[in-house]
Coordinates of C-alpha atoms in Angstrom, one line a residue:
Chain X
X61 CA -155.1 -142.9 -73.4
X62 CA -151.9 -144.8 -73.7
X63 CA -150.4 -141.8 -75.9
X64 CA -151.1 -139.3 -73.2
X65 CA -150.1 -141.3 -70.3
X66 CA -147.0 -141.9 -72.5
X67 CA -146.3 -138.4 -73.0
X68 CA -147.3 -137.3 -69.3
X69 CA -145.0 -139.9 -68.3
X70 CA -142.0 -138.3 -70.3
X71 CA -142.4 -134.7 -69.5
X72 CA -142.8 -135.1 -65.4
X73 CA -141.2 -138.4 -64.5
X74 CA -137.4 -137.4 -64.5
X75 CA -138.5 -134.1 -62.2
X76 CA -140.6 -136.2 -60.2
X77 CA -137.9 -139.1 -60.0
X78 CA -135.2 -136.2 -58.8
X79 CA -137.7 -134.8 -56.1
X80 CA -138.1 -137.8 -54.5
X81 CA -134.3 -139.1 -55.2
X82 CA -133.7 -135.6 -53.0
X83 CA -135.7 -136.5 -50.6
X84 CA -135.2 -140.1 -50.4
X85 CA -131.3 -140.3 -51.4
X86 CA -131.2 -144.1 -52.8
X87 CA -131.7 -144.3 -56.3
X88 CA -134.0 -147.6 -56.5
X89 CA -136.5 -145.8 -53.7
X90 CA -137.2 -143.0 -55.9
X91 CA -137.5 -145.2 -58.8
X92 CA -139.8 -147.0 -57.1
X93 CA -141.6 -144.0 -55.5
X94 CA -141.8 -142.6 -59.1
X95 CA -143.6 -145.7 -60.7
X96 CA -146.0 -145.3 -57.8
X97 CA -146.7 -141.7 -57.9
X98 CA -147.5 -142.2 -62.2
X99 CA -150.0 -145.3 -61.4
X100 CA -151.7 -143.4 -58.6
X101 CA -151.9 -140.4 -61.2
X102 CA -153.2 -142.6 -63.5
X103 CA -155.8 -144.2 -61.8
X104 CA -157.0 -141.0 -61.1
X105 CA -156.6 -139.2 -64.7
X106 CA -160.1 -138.6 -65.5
X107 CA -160.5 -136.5 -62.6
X108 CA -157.7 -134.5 -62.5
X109 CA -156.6 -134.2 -66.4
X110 CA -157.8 -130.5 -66.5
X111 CA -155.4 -129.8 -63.2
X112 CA -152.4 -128.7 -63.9
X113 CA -150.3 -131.6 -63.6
X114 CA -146.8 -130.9 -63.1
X115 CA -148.6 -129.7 -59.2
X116 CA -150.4 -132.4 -58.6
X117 CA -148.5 -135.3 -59.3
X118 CA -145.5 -133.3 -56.8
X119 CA -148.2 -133.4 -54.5
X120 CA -148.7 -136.9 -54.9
X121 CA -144.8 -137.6 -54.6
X122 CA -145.2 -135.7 -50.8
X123 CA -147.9 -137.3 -49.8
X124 CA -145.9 -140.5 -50.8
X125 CA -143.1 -139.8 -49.4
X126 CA -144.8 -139.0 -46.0
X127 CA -146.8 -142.2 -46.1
X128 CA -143.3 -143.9 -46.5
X129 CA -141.4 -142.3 -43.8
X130 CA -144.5 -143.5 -41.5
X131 CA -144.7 -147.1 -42.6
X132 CA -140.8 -147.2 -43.3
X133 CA -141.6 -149.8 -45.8
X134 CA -142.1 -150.1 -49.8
X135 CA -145.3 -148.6 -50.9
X136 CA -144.7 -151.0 -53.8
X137 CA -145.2 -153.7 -51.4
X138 CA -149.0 -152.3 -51.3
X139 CA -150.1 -152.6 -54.7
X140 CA -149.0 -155.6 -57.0
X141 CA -145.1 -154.6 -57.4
X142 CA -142.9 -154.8 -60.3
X143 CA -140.0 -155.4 -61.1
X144 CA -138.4 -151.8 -60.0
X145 CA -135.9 -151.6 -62.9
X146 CA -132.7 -148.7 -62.5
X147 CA -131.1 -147.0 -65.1
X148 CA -127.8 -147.9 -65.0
X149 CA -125.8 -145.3 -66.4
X150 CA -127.4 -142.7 -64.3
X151 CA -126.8 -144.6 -61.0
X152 CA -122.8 -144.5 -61.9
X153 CA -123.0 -141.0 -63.3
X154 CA -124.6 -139.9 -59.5
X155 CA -122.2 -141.8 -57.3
X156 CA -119.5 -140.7 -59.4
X157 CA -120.4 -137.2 -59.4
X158 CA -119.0 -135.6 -56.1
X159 CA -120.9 -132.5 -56.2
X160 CA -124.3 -134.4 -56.2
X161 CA -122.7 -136.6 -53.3
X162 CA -121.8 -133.1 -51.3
X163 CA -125.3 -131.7 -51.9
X164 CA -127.3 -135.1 -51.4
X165 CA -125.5 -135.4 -48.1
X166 CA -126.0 -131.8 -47.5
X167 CA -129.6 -131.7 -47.9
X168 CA -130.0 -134.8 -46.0
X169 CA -129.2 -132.5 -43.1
X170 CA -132.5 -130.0 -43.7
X171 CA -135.3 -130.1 -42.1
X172 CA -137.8 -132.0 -43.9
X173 CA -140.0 -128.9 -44.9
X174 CA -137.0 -126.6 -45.9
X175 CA -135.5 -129.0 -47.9
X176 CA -138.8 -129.7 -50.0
X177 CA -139.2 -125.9 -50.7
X178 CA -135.0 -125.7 -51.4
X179 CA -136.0 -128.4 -53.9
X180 CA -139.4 -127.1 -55.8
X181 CA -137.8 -123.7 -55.4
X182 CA -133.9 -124.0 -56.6
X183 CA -133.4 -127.2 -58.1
X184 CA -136.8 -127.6 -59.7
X185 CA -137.8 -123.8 -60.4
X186 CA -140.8 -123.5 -59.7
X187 CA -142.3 -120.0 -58.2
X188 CA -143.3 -119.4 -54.7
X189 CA -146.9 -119.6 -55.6
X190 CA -146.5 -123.2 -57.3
X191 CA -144.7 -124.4 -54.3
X192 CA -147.1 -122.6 -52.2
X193 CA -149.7 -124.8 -53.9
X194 CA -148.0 -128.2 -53.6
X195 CA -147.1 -128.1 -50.1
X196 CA -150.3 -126.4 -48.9
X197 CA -149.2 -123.7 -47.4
X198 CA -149.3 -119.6 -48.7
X199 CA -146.7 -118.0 -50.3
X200 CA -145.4 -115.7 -47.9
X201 CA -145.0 -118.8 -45.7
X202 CA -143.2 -120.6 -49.1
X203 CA -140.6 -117.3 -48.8
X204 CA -139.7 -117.6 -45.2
X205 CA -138.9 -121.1 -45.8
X206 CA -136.9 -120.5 -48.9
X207 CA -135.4 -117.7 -46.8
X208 CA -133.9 -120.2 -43.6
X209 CA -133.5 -123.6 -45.7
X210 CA -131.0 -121.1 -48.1
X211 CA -129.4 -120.2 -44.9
X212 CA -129.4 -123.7 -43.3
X213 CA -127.7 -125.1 -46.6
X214 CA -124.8 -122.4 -47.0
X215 CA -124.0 -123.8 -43.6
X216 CA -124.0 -127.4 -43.8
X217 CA -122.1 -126.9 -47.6
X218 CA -119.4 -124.5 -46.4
Chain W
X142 CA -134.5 -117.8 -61.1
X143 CA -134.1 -114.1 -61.6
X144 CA -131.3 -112.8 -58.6
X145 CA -133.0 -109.4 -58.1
X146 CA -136.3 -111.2 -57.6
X147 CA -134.9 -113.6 -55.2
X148 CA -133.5 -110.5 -53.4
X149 CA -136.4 -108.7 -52.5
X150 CA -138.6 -112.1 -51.6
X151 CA -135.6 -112.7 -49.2
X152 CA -135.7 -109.0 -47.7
X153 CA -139.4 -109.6 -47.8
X154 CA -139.0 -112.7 -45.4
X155 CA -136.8 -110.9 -43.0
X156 CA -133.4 -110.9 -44.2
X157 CA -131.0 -108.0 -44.6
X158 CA -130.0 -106.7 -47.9
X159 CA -126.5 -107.6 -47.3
X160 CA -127.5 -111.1 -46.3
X161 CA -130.5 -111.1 -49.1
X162 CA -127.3 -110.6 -51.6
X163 CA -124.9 -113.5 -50.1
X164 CA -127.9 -115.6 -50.2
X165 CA -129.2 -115.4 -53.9
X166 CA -125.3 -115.1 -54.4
X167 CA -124.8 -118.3 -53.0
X168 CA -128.2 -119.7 -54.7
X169 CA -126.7 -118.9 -58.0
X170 CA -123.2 -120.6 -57.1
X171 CA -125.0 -123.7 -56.6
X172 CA -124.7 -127.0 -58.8
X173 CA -128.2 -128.2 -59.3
X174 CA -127.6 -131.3 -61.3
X175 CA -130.7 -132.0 -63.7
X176 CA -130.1 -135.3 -64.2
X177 CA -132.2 -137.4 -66.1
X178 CA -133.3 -140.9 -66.6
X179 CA -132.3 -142.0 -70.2
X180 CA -135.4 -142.3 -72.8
X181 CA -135.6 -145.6 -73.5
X182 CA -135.5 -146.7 -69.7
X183 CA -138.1 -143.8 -69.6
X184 CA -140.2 -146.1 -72.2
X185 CA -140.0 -149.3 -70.2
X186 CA -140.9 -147.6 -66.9
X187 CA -144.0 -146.5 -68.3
X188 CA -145.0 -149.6 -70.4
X189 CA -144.7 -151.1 -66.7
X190 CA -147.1 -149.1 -65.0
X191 CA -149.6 -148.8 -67.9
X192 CA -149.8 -153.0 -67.5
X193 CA -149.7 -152.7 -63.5
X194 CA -152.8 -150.1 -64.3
X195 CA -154.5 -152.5 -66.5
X196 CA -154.1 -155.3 -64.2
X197 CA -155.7 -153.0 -61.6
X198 CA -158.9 -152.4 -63.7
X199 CA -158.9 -155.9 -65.0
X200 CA -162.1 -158.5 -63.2
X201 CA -160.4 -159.5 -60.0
X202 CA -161.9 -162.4 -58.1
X203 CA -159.9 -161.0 -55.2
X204 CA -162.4 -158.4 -54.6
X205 CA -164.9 -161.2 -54.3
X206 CA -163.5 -163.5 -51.9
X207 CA -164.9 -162.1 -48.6
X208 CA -168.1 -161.0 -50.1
X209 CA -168.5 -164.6 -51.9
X210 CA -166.8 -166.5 -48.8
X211 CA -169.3 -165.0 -46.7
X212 CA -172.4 -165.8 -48.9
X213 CA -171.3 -169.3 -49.6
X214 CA -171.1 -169.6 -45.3
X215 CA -174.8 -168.0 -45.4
X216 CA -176.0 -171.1 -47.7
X217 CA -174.2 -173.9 -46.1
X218 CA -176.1 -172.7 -42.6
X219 CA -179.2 -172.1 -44.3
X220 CA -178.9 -175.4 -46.4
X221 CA -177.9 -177.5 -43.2
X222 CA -180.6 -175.4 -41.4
X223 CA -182.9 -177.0 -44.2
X224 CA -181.3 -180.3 -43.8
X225 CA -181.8 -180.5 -40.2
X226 CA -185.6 -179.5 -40.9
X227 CA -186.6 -181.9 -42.2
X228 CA -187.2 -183.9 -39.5
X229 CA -189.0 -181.5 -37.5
X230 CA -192.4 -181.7 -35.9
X231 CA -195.0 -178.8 -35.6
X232 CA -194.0 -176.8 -32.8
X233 CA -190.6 -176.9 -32.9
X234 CA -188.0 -174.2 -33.6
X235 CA -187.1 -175.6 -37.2
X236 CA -190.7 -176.4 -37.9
X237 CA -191.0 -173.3 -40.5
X238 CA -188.2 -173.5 -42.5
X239 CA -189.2 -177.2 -42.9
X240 CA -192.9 -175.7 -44.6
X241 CA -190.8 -172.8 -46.5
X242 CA -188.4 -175.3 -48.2
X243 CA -191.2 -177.4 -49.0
X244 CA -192.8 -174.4 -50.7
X245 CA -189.4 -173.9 -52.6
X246 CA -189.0 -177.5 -53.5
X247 CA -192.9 -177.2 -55.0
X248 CA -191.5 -174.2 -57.2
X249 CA -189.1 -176.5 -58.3
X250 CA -191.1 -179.2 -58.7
X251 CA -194.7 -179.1 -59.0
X252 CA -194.5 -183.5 -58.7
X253 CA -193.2 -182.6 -55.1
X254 CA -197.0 -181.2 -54.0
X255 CA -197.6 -185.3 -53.9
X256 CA -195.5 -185.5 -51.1
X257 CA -197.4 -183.2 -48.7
X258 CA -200.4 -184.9 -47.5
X259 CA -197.5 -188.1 -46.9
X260 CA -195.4 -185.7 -44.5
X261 CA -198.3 -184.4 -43.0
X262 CA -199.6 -187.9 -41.9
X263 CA -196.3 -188.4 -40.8
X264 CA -196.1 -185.5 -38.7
X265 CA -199.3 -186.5 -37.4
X266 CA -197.9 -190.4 -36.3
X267 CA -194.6 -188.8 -35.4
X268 CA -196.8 -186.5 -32.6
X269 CA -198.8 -189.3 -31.3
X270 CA -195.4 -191.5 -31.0
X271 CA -193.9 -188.7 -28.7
X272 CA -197.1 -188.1 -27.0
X273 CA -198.0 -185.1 -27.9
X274 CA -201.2 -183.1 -26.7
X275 CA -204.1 -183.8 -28.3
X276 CA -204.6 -180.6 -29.0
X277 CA -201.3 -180.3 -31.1
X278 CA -202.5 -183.6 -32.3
X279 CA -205.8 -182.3 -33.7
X280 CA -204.3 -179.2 -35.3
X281 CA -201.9 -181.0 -37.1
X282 CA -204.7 -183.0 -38.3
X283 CA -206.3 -180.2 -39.7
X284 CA -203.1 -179.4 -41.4
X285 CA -203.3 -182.9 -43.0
X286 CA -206.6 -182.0 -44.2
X287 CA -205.9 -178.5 -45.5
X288 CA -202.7 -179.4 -47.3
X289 CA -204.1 -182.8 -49.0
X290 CA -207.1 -181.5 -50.2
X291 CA -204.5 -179.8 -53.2
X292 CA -203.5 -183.3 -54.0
X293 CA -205.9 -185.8 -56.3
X294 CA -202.8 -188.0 -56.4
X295 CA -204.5 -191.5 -55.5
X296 CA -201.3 -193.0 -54.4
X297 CA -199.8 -190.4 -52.2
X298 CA -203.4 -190.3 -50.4
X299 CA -203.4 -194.0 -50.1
X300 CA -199.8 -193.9 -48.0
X301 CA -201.0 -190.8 -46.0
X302 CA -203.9 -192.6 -45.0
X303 CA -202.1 -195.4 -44.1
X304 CA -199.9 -193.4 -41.6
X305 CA -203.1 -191.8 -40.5
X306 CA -204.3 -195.5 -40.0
X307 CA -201.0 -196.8 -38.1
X308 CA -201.0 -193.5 -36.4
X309 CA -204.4 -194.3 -34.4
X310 CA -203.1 -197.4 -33.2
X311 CA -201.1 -195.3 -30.2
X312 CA -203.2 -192.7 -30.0
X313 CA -205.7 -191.4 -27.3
X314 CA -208.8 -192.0 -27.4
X315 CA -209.8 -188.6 -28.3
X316 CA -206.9 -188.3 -31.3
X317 CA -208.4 -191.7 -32.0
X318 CA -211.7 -190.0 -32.8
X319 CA -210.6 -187.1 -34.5
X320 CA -208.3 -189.3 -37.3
X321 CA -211.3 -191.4 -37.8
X322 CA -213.2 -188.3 -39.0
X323 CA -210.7 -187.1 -41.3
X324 CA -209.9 -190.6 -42.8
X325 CA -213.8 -190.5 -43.1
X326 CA -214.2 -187.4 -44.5
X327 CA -211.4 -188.2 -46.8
X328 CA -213.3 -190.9 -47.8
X329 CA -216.5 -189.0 -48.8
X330 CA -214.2 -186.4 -51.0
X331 CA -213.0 -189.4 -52.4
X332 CA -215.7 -190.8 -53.4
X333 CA -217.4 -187.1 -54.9
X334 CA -214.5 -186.8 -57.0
X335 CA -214.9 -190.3 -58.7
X336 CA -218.0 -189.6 -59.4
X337 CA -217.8 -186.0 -60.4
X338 CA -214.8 -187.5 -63.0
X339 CA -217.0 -190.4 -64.1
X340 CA -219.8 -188.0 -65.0
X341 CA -217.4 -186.0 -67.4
X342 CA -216.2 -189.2 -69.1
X343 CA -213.3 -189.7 -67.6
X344 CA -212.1 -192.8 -65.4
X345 CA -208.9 -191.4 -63.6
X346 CA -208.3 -189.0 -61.0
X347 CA -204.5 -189.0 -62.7
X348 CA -203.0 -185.3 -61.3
X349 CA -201.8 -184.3 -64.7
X350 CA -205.8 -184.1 -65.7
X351 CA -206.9 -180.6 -65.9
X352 CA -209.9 -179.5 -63.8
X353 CA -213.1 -179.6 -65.2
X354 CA -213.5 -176.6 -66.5
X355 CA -210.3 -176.4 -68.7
X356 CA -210.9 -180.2 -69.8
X357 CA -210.6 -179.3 -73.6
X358 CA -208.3 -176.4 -73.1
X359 CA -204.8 -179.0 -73.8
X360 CA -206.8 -180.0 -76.9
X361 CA -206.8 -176.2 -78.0
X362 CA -203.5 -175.9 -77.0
X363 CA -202.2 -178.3 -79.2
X364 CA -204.2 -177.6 -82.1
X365 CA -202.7 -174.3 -81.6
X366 CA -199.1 -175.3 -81.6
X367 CA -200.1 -177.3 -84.7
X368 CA -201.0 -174.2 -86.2
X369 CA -197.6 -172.1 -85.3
X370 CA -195.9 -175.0 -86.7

C-alpha cells in the first residue's frame, strides 16, 4: 500500500501542488493544501482506487480550496499538522521568474470559476470533458468558460 | 492543446472566427510554467503523510474521552446513588436500589446473603424509631421473614432477632404483637431445623452444609477430582 501511495504520490502531487499554487498564490499554502488533499485521498483509497485519480484528487483540491476560502484558516490546523516543509529551490526559481509573477498576478484577477477552468484547461491540459467532470458542471458549460476566462486574461496580461 | 480544436470549441461557445483565432493565438503565446517540486522533497512529503495516515488509523483514546467521560459520570451517580441507599427505609425513593445492590453484592458474594435478615430487622427498628404506620411496620416484618428464611446462618439470626427484640421496646402495641409472632415463629423453624439436622447426623446448622438431599454429593465431588487428578 505504501508502494502505490508512493507512486500516486509522485505522478499527481506536482500537478496538484501547481493547481492549488494558482489558485492560492503562496507557495507554503499549496504545499500545505497538497499534503492535505494526498491524506484525504488516502484515507479514502479503498473506495476510490478504481476512479480515475488524476479527477478525483483535483476535485478534492476544489473542494479544499473552497473550504479554505470559507474558514480563511489552515485546513492543517484540523487534522494533526506537520511540519509543512518547502522546496527551496523551487520557491527562488518562482519569485525569480517574472513571467510566473506576471501570470500569478494575472490570474489572481479571474473570477474564481474562470480561472479554475484556464487552469485544468491550458496549464494542466486536460479536455473539456475532464474539467467538465472535476468542477461538476457539462462540457458545453466547461467551453463557455474557457471561452470568457481566455478573453478576461488577454486583458488583464496585455 | 490542438489550435484548430480550440478554434471551433471557441466558435462553438460564441466567439467569432476572427476572435476564435486571436484567442487560441494568444493561448499558444502563453508561458505555462510546469514547474515541479524536486524528487527527493517529493519523497519526504509523502513519507510525511503516510505517518500522519498511520497516526490517524492508529487506537486513539481521543475518540474515547466523551464516550468514557460520560460513562465514568454515569457510575459515580449510580455508585453515590448506591451509597446514599443504603440507609434507606422501605418506602422511600432510594429504597430499590438499596434491594438491587444488595442482589449484586450477593452475586458477588454469596457470604453477603448473611447480612439480609440483619438489615431487614434493622429496617424494621429504624420504622418503629420514626414512627412509622403499623401497617408499613407489619409488611416490613414480613419482609424480615421472607428474606431470613434463605439464611441458616445462626449468628446473623441471633443479631436480627436482637434488633427485632430492641425494636419492640418503642413499638405500638399492635407492632408489638406482630414481632412477637415472628420472633416466635422464628423460633419454631429454629428449632425443626435442629432437629431435622440432628436426625441426619449432623450437629450444626453451619451455612456451608449442603441441604439434605445433596449431603454426600461434596464427598462425590471430591472423590471425583481425586480421580481427574
Amino acid at each position: 500500500m505504501t508502494e502505490e501511495f508512493t507512486e500516486v504520490y509522485l505522478k499527481y502531487s506536482d500537478k496538484i501542488f501547481r493547481f492549488l499554487y494558482w489558485h492560492c498564490q503562496d507557495i507554503q499554502k499549496a504545499e500545505d493544501l497538497t499534503s492535505e488533499v494526498f491524506f484525504r485521498a488516502f484515507k479514502k483509497w479503498q473506495e476510490f482506487k478504481d476512479e480515475y485519480p488524476q479527477a478525483w484528487l483535483y476535485r478534492i483540491a476544489r473542494n479544499l480550496l473552497i473550504d479554505s476560502y470559507r474558514s480563511k484558516r489552515s485546513l492543517s490546523s484540523l487534522e494533526e499538522a506537520l511540519e509543512i516543509s518547502i522546496d527551496e529551490d523551487l520557491i527562488e526559481n518562482l519569485e525569480k521568474n517574472e513571467e510566473v509573477q506576471k501570470l500569478k498576478l494575472a490570474l489572481g484577477k479571474l473570477p474564481e470559476n474562470l480561472r479554475q477552468v484556464i487552469i485544468l484547461r491550458f496549464f494542466e491540459d486536460l479536455s473539456s470533458a475532464e474539467v467538465g467532470s472535476i468542477l461538476g458542471i457539462a462540457e458545453g458549460n466547461v467551453r463557455v468558460l474557457q471561452y470568457r476566462g481566455l478573453q478576461k486574461l488577454k486583458e488583464e496580461l496585455e | 492543446m490542438n489550435k484548430e480544436e480550440l478554434i471551433n470549441e471557441l466558435i462553438a461557445a460564441g466567439a467569432k472566427p476572427s476572435e476564435a483565432s486571436e484567442l487560441a493565438q494568444f493561448e499558444k503565446s502563453l508561458n505555462k510554467p510546469l514547474f515541479q517540486r524536486s524528487h527527493g522533497f517529493k519523497l519526504t512529503q509523502v513519507k510525511k503523510v503516510l505517518e500522519r495516515l498511520n497516526k490517524s488509523h492508529r487506537f486513539s483514546w481521543r475518540r474515547f474521552i466523551r464516550p468514557l467521560g460520560l460513562a465514568i459520570s454515569g457510575l459515580s451517580v449510580a455508585g453515590a446513588s448506591v451509597f446514599a441507599s443504603q440507609g434507606s427505609l422501605p418506602g422511600e425513593p432510594l429504597y430499590p436500589i438499596k434491594r438491587l445492590s444488595e442482589t449484586v453484592f450477593e452475586q458477588i458474594n454469596p457470604e453477603f446473603k448473611n447480612e439480609i435478615p440483619i438489615r431487614r430487622s434493622e429496617e424494621v427498628k429504624n420504622l418503629i424509631e420514626s414512627d412509622k404506620d403499623d401497617d408499613a411496620i407489619k409488611k416490613s416484618l414480613e419482609d424480615y421473614q421472607k428474606q431470613s428464611a434463605d439464611t441458616e446462618n445462626e449468628e446473623s439470626i441471633k443479631q436480627a432477632e436482637a434488633n427485632l427484640r430492641k425494636a419492640q421496646e418503642s413499638a405500638t402495641e399492635k407492632s408489638k404483637e406482630e414481632i412477637e409472632k415472628v420472633l416466635k415463629e422464628g423460633d419454631v423453624k429454629g428449632e425443626q431445623n435442629k432437629k431435622g439436622s440432628e436426625s441426619k447426623g449432623d450437629d450444626s446448622r453451619d451455612s456451608d452444609q449442603k441441604p439434605s438431599g445433596d449431603s454426600n454429593s461434596l464427598e462425590e465431588d471430591n472423590s471425583h477430582s481425586g480421580e481427574n487428578d
